[in-house]
Amino acid sequence: RSGASGKALKMRLFDLHCDTLTEMRNRGCGIAANDLHISYEKSAAFSPYVQVAAVWSDSSLSDEECLQRFPQVLSHYGGDFITDRASLESVAEGGGRGLILAVEGARLLCGDIGNLDYLYSCGVRFLTLTWAHTDIIGGAHGTDTPLTPFGREVVEKCFDLGIVPDVSHASRKVCAEVTDMARHAGKRITATHSNSFSVHNHERNLTDREFSDIISLGGIVGISLAPEHLGCGPVGIGDAVRHILHYISVGGISSVALGCDFDGIDSPPEGLGDISHLPRLYDALAHAGLSEDDADRVFWKNAFDFARDELR
């Protein structure tokens, strides 16, 4: 790629959410090269490249089965994770690549707060609290359910350990409670893959108030490429741009990032079929008027700065 001046642009990428680890285990493939949305081969355009990679609490499994499968997913991957500030900075400075471990669906804790210590010891640094319906943590989108007492204990323990609570998929009440808890604790939270309700009124998307509350704490929000969260009917690159620009327009220039949800979505938007196509989104942002510095904020700097501050 070349910029307006003809100089080569260094593409940096920090993506806040994917389900690739789980899909690798399900399909028996590795991270180097595969037929999934994400592989190191497909990410060759990006240097450095950091990916928050979630182990999903599969809705077809019980809480206990999800916990039992967690180490199996890690064993199948077989690699190391970025777990602290020094290892993150090493990847960034060396133009390398690395994964930060997350869990999507905290019900795999099975009501035992000690299991959160176990997740942390395995490298988990982001925790998406809920995924669907109501569970031992609280309510997901589409419900009117707040955090359970155990869910509140989990959030408090996350703050103590150094795990960032993620309110993507959360009910409005859970999002408000977690935001309030973070404010009182002087902590930050995230919505790793949540688009704007003002742009497309899907129940999974954040209202402007929710977005503003998260970023007022120094939190960060990633843009999802799930078609149903982007718009109605066939969606493409322009729909993702609209969500990004709206978040920027309501004060999110230092807080909006990418959380593409690759390998967690069946059919990506037209033109963004896998991670190798993300430079097209970068170009679309430039075409929409974002400077190179601001496009780099969305693709890299905002998420990197947040993670560098949160990792210990």
Tab-separated table of C-alpha atoms in Angstrom, residues 94-310:
chain	number	residue	atom	x	y	z
A	94	GLY	CA	9.901	-5.784	17.385
A	95	GLY	CA	7.100	-5.586	14.835
A	96	GLY	CA	6.025	-9.071	15.878
A	97	ARG	CA	2.691	-10.724	16.544
A	98	GLY	CA	1.041	-12.216	19.560
A	99	LEU	CA	-2.222	-13.212	21.196
A	100	ILE	CA	-3.820	-11.985	24.419
A	101	LEU	CA	-6.086	-14.617	25.940
A	102	ALA	CA	-9.745	-13.898	26.691
A	103	VAL	CA	-12.828	-15.837	27.689
A	104	GLU	CA	-16.250	-15.118	26.208
A	105	GLY	CA	-18.975	-16.204	28.604
A	106	ALA	CA	-17.984	-16.214	32.291
A	107	ARG	CA	-20.509	-18.920	33.155
A	108	LEU	CA	-17.658	-21.416	32.817
A	109	LEU	CA	-16.619	-20.260	36.296
A	110	CYS	CA	-19.374	-22.586	37.509
A	111	GLY	CA	-20.155	-20.434	40.539
A	112	ASP	CA	-16.655	-20.875	41.998
A	113	ILE	CA	-14.699	-17.620	42.269
A	114	GLY	CA	-11.509	-19.658	42.625
A	115	ASN	CA	-11.856	-20.605	38.976
A	116	LEU	CA	-11.177	-16.966	38.095
A	117	ASP	CA	-7.726	-17.311	39.678
A	118	TYR	CA	-7.249	-20.388	37.497
A	119	LEU	CA	-8.176	-18.457	34.338
A	120	TYR	CA	-5.784	-15.671	35.276
A	121	SER	CA	-2.975	-18.171	35.857
A	122	CYS	CA	-3.597	-19.531	32.336
A	123	GLY	CA	-3.162	-16.037	30.902
A	124	VAL	CA	-6.717	-14.692	30.648
A	125	ARG	CA	-6.688	-10.881	30.689
A	126	PHE	CA	-10.120	-10.040	29.170
A	127	LEU	CA	-13.434	-11.554	30.296
A	128	THR	CA	-16.686	-11.139	28.351
A	129	LEU	CA	-19.166	-11.522	31.194
A	130	THR	CA	-22.239	-12.844	29.402
A	131	TRP	CA	-23.100	-14.191	25.969
A	132	ALA	CA	-26.786	-15.105	25.730
A	133	HIS	CA	-29.894	-15.356	27.909
A	134	THR	CA	-29.487	-15.289	31.710
A	135	ASP	CA	-26.883	-17.307	33.586
A	136	ILE	CA	-24.928	-17.364	36.857
A	137	ILE	CA	-23.298	-14.022	35.960
A	138	GLY	CA	-26.408	-12.096	34.949
A	139	GLY	CA	-28.361	-11.120	31.857
A	140	ALA	CA	-27.226	-10.880	28.260
A	141	HIS	CA	-28.621	-8.582	25.569
A	142	GLY	CA	-32.335	-8.966	25.065
A	143	THR	CA	-32.948	-9.538	28.767
A	144	ASP	CA	-33.752	-7.099	31.553
A	145	THR	CA	-31.624	-8.993	34.059
A	146	PRO	CA	-28.919	-7.344	36.195
A	147	LEU	CA	-25.782	-8.939	37.614
A	148	THR	CA	-26.273	-11.763	40.071
A	149	PRO	CA	-24.479	-11.557	43.430
A	150	PHE	CA	-21.898	-13.976	41.996
A	151	GLY	CA	-21.598	-11.783	38.899
A	152	ARG	CA	-20.787	-8.776	41.067
A	153	GLU	CA	-18.182	-10.854	42.916
A	154	VAL	CA	-16.629	-11.796	39.569
A	155	VAL	CA	-16.389	-8.171	38.431
A	156	GLU	CA	-14.779	-7.126	41.720
A	157	LYS	CA	-12.303	-10.000	41.519
A	158	CYS	CA	-11.457	-9.055	37.915
A	159	PHE	CA	-10.532	-5.581	39.113
A	160	ASP	CA	-8.309	-7.070	41.820
A	161	LEU	CA	-6.554	-9.596	39.572
A	162	GLY	CA	-6.037	-7.439	36.502
A	163	ILE	CA	-8.633	-8.959	34.178
A	164	VAL	CA	-10.597	-6.410	32.144
A	165	PRO	CA	-14.389	-6.946	32.308
A	166	ASP	CA	-16.018	-6.845	28.873
A	167	VAL	CA	-19.678	-5.788	28.588
A	168	SER	CA	-20.198	-6.855	24.989
A	169	HIS	CA	-23.320	-9.079	24.938
A	170	ALA	CA	-24.433	-7.701	28.329
A	171	SER	CA	-27.934	-6.492	29.148
A	172	ARG	CA	-28.452	-2.768	29.613
A	173	LYS	CA	-28.678	-3.319	33.365
A	174	VAL	CA	-25.455	-5.353	33.515
A	175	CYS	CA	-23.637	-2.735	31.430
A	176	ALA	CA	-24.824	0.054	33.747
A	177	GLU	CA	-23.883	-1.907	36.889
A	178	VAL	CA	-20.408	-2.809	35.660
A	179	THR	CA	-19.803	0.785	34.592
A	180	ASP	CA	-20.893	2.017	38.027
A	181	MET	CA	-18.703	-0.545	39.799
A	182	ALA	CA	-15.725	0.488	37.679
A	183	ARG	CA	-16.299	4.149	38.451
A	184	HIS	CA	-16.369	3.517	42.192
A	185	ALA	CA	-13.292	1.266	42.001
A	186	GLY	CA	-11.320	3.633	39.777
A	187	LYS	CA	-11.030	0.915	37.115
A	188	ARG	CA	-11.601	0.684	33.376
A	189	ILE	CA	-13.786	-1.664	31.352
A	190	THR	CA	-14.283	-2.483	27.690
A	191	ALA	CA	-16.829	-3.530	25.137
A	192	THR	CA	-14.520	-5.484	22.862
A	193	HIS	CA	-16.978	-5.995	19.994
A	194	SER	CA	-19.997	-3.704	20.206
A	195	ASN	CA	-21.317	-1.315	17.566
A	196	SER	CA	-23.466	1.801	17.834
A	197	PHE	CA	-27.205	1.572	18.503
A	198	SER	CA	-27.592	5.069	17.030
A	199	VAL	CA	-26.310	3.819	13.677
A	200	HIS	CA	-28.188	0.500	13.726
A	201	ASN	CA	-30.716	-0.245	16.461
A	202	HIS	CA	-29.781	-3.836	17.209
A	203	GLU	CA	-30.193	-4.814	20.872
A	204	ARG	CA	-26.551	-5.957	20.997
A	205	ASN	CA	-25.277	-2.481	20.145
A	206	LEU	CA	-24.339	0.238	22.635
A	207	THR	CA	-26.404	3.352	23.150
A	208	ASP	CA	-24.537	6.641	23.010
A	209	ARG	CA	-24.959	6.883	26.793
A	210	GLU	CA	-23.375	3.461	27.321
A	211	PHE	CA	-20.514	4.307	24.973
A	212	SER	CA	-19.931	7.647	26.681
A	213	ASP	CA	-19.989	6.042	30.125
A	214	ILE	CA	-17.375	3.468	29.092
A	215	ILE	CA	-15.012	5.991	27.543
A	216	SER	CA	-15.460	8.435	30.439
A	217	LEU	CA	-13.677	5.791	32.535
A	218	GLY	CA	-10.846	5.535	30.028
A	219	GLY	CA	-12.400	2.417	28.544
A	220	ILE	CA	-12.345	1.271	24.942
A	221	VAL	CA	-14.887	-0.084	22.438
A	222	GLY	CA	-14.172	-2.334	19.461
A	223	ILE	CA	-16.157	-2.359	16.211
A	224	SER	CA	-17.687	-5.737	15.359
A	225	LEU	CA	-18.001	-6.966	11.783
A	226	ALA	CA	-20.990	-9.190	12.594
A	227	PRO	CA	-23.414	-8.253	9.773
A	228	GLU	CA	-26.466	-8.169	12.033
A	229	HIS	CA	-24.744	-5.568	14.225
A	230	LEU	CA	-23.706	-3.381	11.282
A	231	GLY	CA	-26.994	-2.791	9.487
A	232	CYS	CA	-29.999	-4.233	7.676
A	233	GLY	CA	-29.720	-6.345	4.558
A	234	PRO	CA	-26.403	-6.833	2.758
A	235	VAL	CA	-23.664	-4.915	4.577
A	236	GLY	CA	-20.149	-3.962	3.634
A	237	ILE	CA	-17.159	-1.796	4.423
A	238	GLY	CA	-19.176	1.412	4.402
A	239	ASP	CA	-21.346	0.169	7.253
A	240	ALA	CA	-18.304	-0.433	9.455
A	241	VAL	CA	-17.043	3.045	8.575
A	242	ARG	CA	-20.358	4.588	9.653
A	243	HIS	CA	-20.157	3.004	13.102
A	244	ILE	CA	-16.549	4.125	13.541
A	245	LEU	CA	-17.288	7.686	12.444
A	246	HIS	CA	-20.301	7.916	14.742
A	247	TYR	CA	-18.270	6.822	17.762
A	248	ILE	CA	-15.630	9.390	16.838
A	249	SER	CA	-18.325	12.082	16.500
A	250	VAL	CA	-19.465	11.512	20.089
A	251	GLY	CA	-15.990	11.846	21.553
A	252	GLY	CA	-14.395	8.486	20.806
A	253	ILE	CA	-11.327	9.435	18.787
A	254	SER	CA	-9.098	7.960	21.510
A	255	SER	CA	-11.476	5.135	22.420
A	256	VAL	CA	-12.734	3.385	19.283
A	257	ALA	CA	-10.863	0.332	18.024
A	258	LEU	CA	-11.531	-2.881	16.126
A	259	GLY	CA	-13.065	-6.015	17.624
A	260	CYS	CA	-13.861	-7.774	14.384
A	261	ASP	CA	-15.306	-11.031	15.806
A	262	PHE	CA	-13.581	-13.026	13.073
A	263	ASP	CA	-14.267	-16.757	13.288
A	264	GLY	CA	-17.264	-15.925	15.477
A	265	ILE	CA	-19.370	-14.797	12.517
A	266	ASP	CA	-20.609	-17.009	9.706
A	267	SER	CA	-20.623	-14.488	6.858
A	268	PRO	CA	-18.405	-11.408	7.146
A	269	PRO	CA	-19.426	-8.164	5.430
A	270	GLU	CA	-18.850	-7.900	1.711
A	271	GLY	CA	-15.247	-6.939	1.052
A	272	LEU	CA	-14.029	-7.977	4.514
A	273	GLY	CA	-14.004	-11.740	4.191
A	274	ASP	CA	-11.034	-12.313	6.476
A	275	ILE	CA	-8.236	-10.450	8.249
A	276	SER	CA	-6.226	-10.026	5.048
A	277	HIS	CA	-8.929	-7.663	3.743
A	278	LEU	CA	-8.760	-5.175	6.630
A	279	PRO	CA	-6.473	-2.771	4.699
A	280	ARG	CA	-9.597	-2.045	2.626
A	281	LEU	CA	-11.270	-0.730	5.778
A	282	TYR	CA	-8.226	1.418	6.522
A	283	ASP	CA	-8.413	2.871	3.006
A	284	ALA	CA	-12.158	3.488	3.407
A	285	LEU	CA	-11.518	5.442	6.606
A	286	ALA	CA	-8.957	7.558	4.794
A	287	HIS	CA	-11.428	8.112	1.964
A	288	ALA	CA	-13.999	9.218	4.570
A	289	GLY	CA	-11.605	11.916	5.751
A	290	LEU	CA	-9.647	10.353	8.615
A	291	SER	CA	-5.984	11.235	8.765
A	292	GLU	CA	-3.353	8.498	8.781
A	293	ASP	CA	-2.836	9.151	12.491
A	294	ASP	CA	-6.536	8.789	13.278
A	295	ALA	CA	-6.916	5.653	11.152
A	296	ASP	CA	-3.909	4.225	13.017
A	297	ARG	CA	-5.666	5.051	16.293
A	298	VAL	CA	-8.590	2.849	15.241
A	299	PHE	CA	-6.405	0.047	13.923
A	300	TRP	CA	-3.710	0.074	16.597
A	301	LYS	CA	-2.932	2.914	18.973
A	302	ASN	CA	-6.128	3.129	21.021
A	303	ALA	CA	-6.218	-0.582	21.812
A	304	PHE	CA	-2.468	-0.771	22.346
A	305	ASP	CA	-2.448	2.157	24.765
A	306	PHE	CA	-5.364	0.660	26.691
A	307	ALA	CA	-3.782	-2.797	26.942
A	308	ARG	CA	-0.378	-1.406	27.863
A	309	ASP	CA	-1.968	0.454	30.760
A	310	GLU	CA	-4.066	-2.527	31.912
